[in-house]
Amino acid sequence: AATAHLCDAVTPIPIVLATPTGCSEQIIHSLRSCAERAKFKVLSTVTNPILSVLPYGIGSQTDSFSGHILVYEIGMRTLSLTLIRCDKGMIRIIHCEECHGVGGANLDEALP
């Protein structure tokens, strides 16, 4: 009872949920619900490839870049390639492919 009372008094911490490309709406909804029950305030849900281009100013209100960007994500055992279209601050995922069995752990195993 004391723990529940303490949780009620906590100010929600704002967060952005980062999700892999291809997550279903049902999974995203479940993640959001879990975060909110844990007293987080979900500001937005963004896919990992989109998050990876934001630090470079792509997608900002002052961004004038228009073109395509290919985002490589190397996980432990998966390589994801995502083609993103940027048009003056707007970002859209065009296509994503995943190669299972090709990742950082596989490269480590292949090195002498």
PDB file of C-alpha atoms in Angstrom:
ATOM      1  CA  ALA A   1       0.000   0.000   0.000  1.00  0.00           C
ATOM      2  CA  ALA A   2       2.867   2.372   0.822  1.00  0.00           C
ATOM      3  CA  THR A   3       4.500   1.695  -2.561  1.00  0.00           C
ATOM      4  CA  ALA A   4       1.266   2.414  -4.416  1.00  0.00           C
ATOM      5  CA  HIS A   5       0.888   5.668  -2.495  1.00  0.00           C
ATOM      6  CA  LEU A   6       4.455   6.736  -3.378  1.00  0.00           C
ATOM      7  CA  CYS A   7       3.901   5.956  -7.069  1.00  0.00           C
ATOM      8  CA  ASP A   8       0.781   8.112  -7.125  1.00  0.00           C
ATOM      9  CA  ALA A   9       2.803  11.099  -5.909  1.00  0.00           C
ATOM     10  CA  VAL A  10       5.504  10.781  -8.589  1.00  0.00           C
ATOM     11  CA  THR A  11       5.476  13.323 -11.412  1.00  0.00           C
ATOM     12  CA  PRO A  12       5.412  11.420 -14.720  1.00  0.00           C
ATOM     13  CA  ILE A  13       8.754  11.443 -16.542  1.00  0.00           C
ATOM     14  CA  PRO A  14       8.428  12.390 -20.218  1.00  0.00           C
ATOM     15  CA  ILE A  15       9.782   9.743 -22.616  1.00  0.00           C
ATOM     16  CA  VAL A  16       9.939   8.914 -26.318  1.00  0.00           C
ATOM     17  CA  LEU A  17       9.378   5.249 -27.153  1.00  0.00           C
ATOM     18  CA  ALA A  18      11.846   3.989 -29.764  1.00  0.00           C
ATOM     19  CA  THR A  19      10.582   0.961 -31.671  1.00  0.00           C
ATOM     20  CA  PRO A  20      12.041  -1.265 -34.358  1.00  0.00           C
ATOM     21  CA  THR A  21      10.686  -0.816 -37.860  1.00  0.00           C
ATOM     22  CA  GLY A  22       7.734  -3.084 -38.481  1.00  0.00           C
ATOM     23  CA  CYS A  23       6.300  -3.106 -34.939  1.00  0.00           C
ATOM     24  CA  SER A  24       2.568  -3.659 -35.098  1.00  0.00           C
ATOM     25  CA  GLU A  25       0.169  -1.066 -33.726  1.00  0.00           C
ATOM     26  CA  GLN A  26      -0.843  -3.644 -31.108  1.00  0.00           C
ATOM     27  CA  ILE A  27       2.749  -3.960 -29.807  1.00  0.00           C
ATOM     28  CA  ILE A  28       3.223  -0.183 -29.802  1.00  0.00           C
ATOM     29  CA  HIS A  29      -0.058   0.240 -27.914  1.00  0.00           C
ATOM     30  CA  SER A  30       1.057  -2.388 -25.349  1.00  0.00           C
ATOM     31  CA  LEU A  31       4.436  -0.667 -24.879  1.00  0.00           C
ATOM     32  CA  ARG A  32       2.737   2.697 -24.446  1.00  0.00           C
ATOM     33  CA  SER A  33       0.287   1.244 -21.887  1.00  0.00           C
ATOM     34  CA  CYS A  34       3.107  -0.365 -19.896  1.00  0.00           C
ATOM     35  CA  ALA A  35       5.070   2.887 -19.870  1.00  0.00           C
ATOM     36  CA  GLU A  36       2.050   4.880 -18.728  1.00  0.00           C
ATOM     37  CA  ARG A  37       1.279   2.375 -15.939  1.00  0.00           C
ATOM     38  CA  ALA A  38       4.907   2.794 -14.821  1.00  0.00           C
ATOM     39  CA  LYS A  39       4.192   6.547 -14.490  1.00  0.00           C
ATOM     40  CA  PHE A  40       5.955   7.681 -17.666  1.00  0.00           C
ATOM     41  CA  LYS A  41       4.404  10.314 -19.923  1.00  0.00           C
ATOM     42  CA  VAL A  42       4.803   9.078 -23.509  1.00  0.00           C
ATOM     43  CA  LEU A  43       5.455  12.107 -25.712  1.00  0.00           C
ATOM     44  CA  SER A  44       5.824  10.187 -28.951  1.00  0.00           C
ATOM     45  CA  THR A  45       6.595   6.829 -30.515  1.00  0.00           C
ATOM     46  CA  VAL A  46       9.318   6.902 -33.166  1.00  0.00           C
ATOM     47  CA  THR A  47      11.013   4.133 -35.133  1.00  0.00           C
ATOM     48  CA  ASN A  48      14.748   3.612 -34.602  1.00  0.00           C
ATOM     49  CA  PRO A  49      15.783   4.533 -38.176  1.00  0.00           C
ATOM     50  CA  ILE A  50      14.022   7.904 -37.886  1.00  0.00           C
ATOM     51  CA  LEU A  51      15.707   8.560 -34.533  1.00  0.00           C
ATOM     52  CA  SER A  52      19.107   7.810 -36.055  1.00  0.00           C
ATOM     53  CA  VAL A  53      18.914  10.753 -38.506  1.00  0.00           C
ATOM     54  CA  LEU A  54      17.589  13.397 -36.088  1.00  0.00           C
ATOM     55  CA  PRO A  55      20.964  14.276 -34.477  1.00  0.00           C
ATOM     56  CA  TYR A  56      22.151  15.446 -37.907  1.00  0.00           C
ATOM     57  CA  GLY A  57      19.416  18.066 -38.149  1.00  0.00           C
ATOM     58  CA  ILE A  58      17.447  16.042 -40.681  1.00  0.00           C
ATOM     59  CA  GLY A  59      13.748  16.469 -40.097  1.00  0.00           C
ATOM     60  CA  SER A  60      14.079  19.758 -38.209  1.00  0.00           C
ATOM     61  CA  GLN A  61      11.940  22.744 -39.108  1.00  0.00           C
ATOM     62  CA  THR A  62      14.956  24.456 -40.698  1.00  0.00           C
ATOM     63  CA  ASP A  63      16.105  21.413 -42.687  1.00  0.00           C
ATOM     64  CA  SER A  64      16.300  22.120 -46.415  1.00  0.00           C
ATOM     65  CA  PHE A  65      17.636  18.677 -47.432  1.00  0.00           C
ATOM     66  CA  SER A  66      15.587  16.675 -49.913  1.00  0.00           C
ATOM     67  CA  GLY A  67      16.672  13.194 -50.900  1.00  0.00           C
ATOM     68  CA  HIS A  68      17.089   9.620 -49.762  1.00  0.00           C
ATOM     69  CA  ILE A  69      19.112   8.254 -46.835  1.00  0.00           C
ATOM     70  CA  LEU A  70      19.951   4.594 -46.277  1.00  0.00           C
ATOM     71  CA  VAL A  71      20.174   3.719 -42.584  1.00  0.00           C
ATOM     72  CA  TYR A  72      22.197   0.630 -41.607  1.00  0.00           C
ATOM     73  CA  GLU A  73      21.432  -0.826 -38.174  1.00  0.00           C
ATOM     74  CA  ILE A  74      23.719  -3.625 -37.082  1.00  0.00           C
ATOM     75  CA  GLY A  75      22.385  -5.596 -34.137  1.00  0.00           C
ATOM     76  CA  MET A  76      23.812  -8.699 -32.499  1.00  0.00           C
ATOM     77  CA  ARG A  77      22.417 -11.101 -35.105  1.00  0.00           C
ATOM     78  CA  THR A  78      20.402  -8.879 -37.449  1.00  0.00           C
ATOM     79  CA  LEU A  79      21.240  -6.271 -40.063  1.00  0.00           C
ATOM     80  CA  SER A  80      18.445  -3.836 -40.922  1.00  0.00           C
ATOM     81  CA  LEU A  81      18.535  -1.575 -43.952  1.00  0.00           C
ATOM     82  CA  THR A  82      15.971   1.217 -44.059  1.00  0.00           C
ATOM     83  CA  LEU A  83      15.480   3.620 -46.948  1.00  0.00           C
ATOM     84  CA  ILE A  84      14.229   6.994 -45.744  1.00  0.00           C
ATOM     85  CA  ARG A  85      12.912   9.834 -47.900  1.00  0.00           C
ATOM     86  CA  CYS A  86      13.533  13.333 -46.577  1.00  0.00           C
ATOM     87  CA  ASP A  87      11.821  16.360 -48.044  1.00  0.00           C
ATOM     88  CA  LYS A  88      12.527  19.710 -46.370  1.00  0.00           C
ATOM     89  CA  GLY A  89      11.908  18.575 -42.803  1.00  0.00           C
ATOM     90  CA  MET A  90       9.484  15.734 -43.510  1.00  0.00           C
ATOM     91  CA  ILE A  91      10.787  12.189 -43.001  1.00  0.00           C
ATOM     92  CA  ARG A  92       9.131   9.044 -44.336  1.00  0.00           C
ATOM     93  CA  ILE A  93      10.243   5.397 -44.344  1.00  0.00           C
ATOM     94  CA  ILE A  94      10.122   4.074 -47.907  1.00  0.00           C
ATOM     95  CA  HIS A  95      11.243   0.474 -47.330  1.00  0.00           C
ATOM     96  CA  CYS A  96      12.950  -1.705 -44.728  1.00  0.00           C
ATOM     97  CA  GLU A  97      14.685  -5.071 -45.074  1.00  0.00           C
ATOM     98  CA  GLU A  98      16.142  -7.252 -42.316  1.00  0.00           C
ATOM     99  CA  CYS A  99      18.829  -9.879 -42.757  1.00  0.00           C
ATOM    100  CA  HIS A 100      18.716 -12.361 -39.891  1.00  0.00           C
ATOM    101  CA  GLY A 101      21.951 -14.159 -39.045  1.00  0.00           C
ATOM    102  CA  VAL A 102      24.061 -11.168 -40.112  1.00  0.00           C
ATOM    103  CA  GLY A 103      25.086  -8.932 -37.239  1.00  0.00           C
ATOM    104  CA  GLY A 104      27.859  -7.872 -34.917  1.00  0.00           C
ATOM    105  CA  ALA A 105      28.095 -11.231 -33.148  1.00  0.00           C
ATOM    106  CA  ASN A 106      28.413 -12.990 -36.512  1.00  0.00           C
ATOM    107  CA  LEU A 107      31.229 -10.638 -37.507  1.00  0.00           C
ATOM    108  CA  ASP A 108      32.999 -11.259 -34.182  1.00  0.00           C
ATOM    109  CA  GLU A 109      32.776 -15.012 -34.754  1.00  0.00           C
ATOM    110  CA  ALA A 110      34.177 -14.668 -38.284  1.00  0.00           C
ATOM    111  CA  LEU A 111      37.238 -12.678 -37.202  1.00  0.00           C
ATOM    112  CA  PRO A 112      40.374 -14.626 -36.301  1.00  0.00           C
TER     113      PRO A 112
END
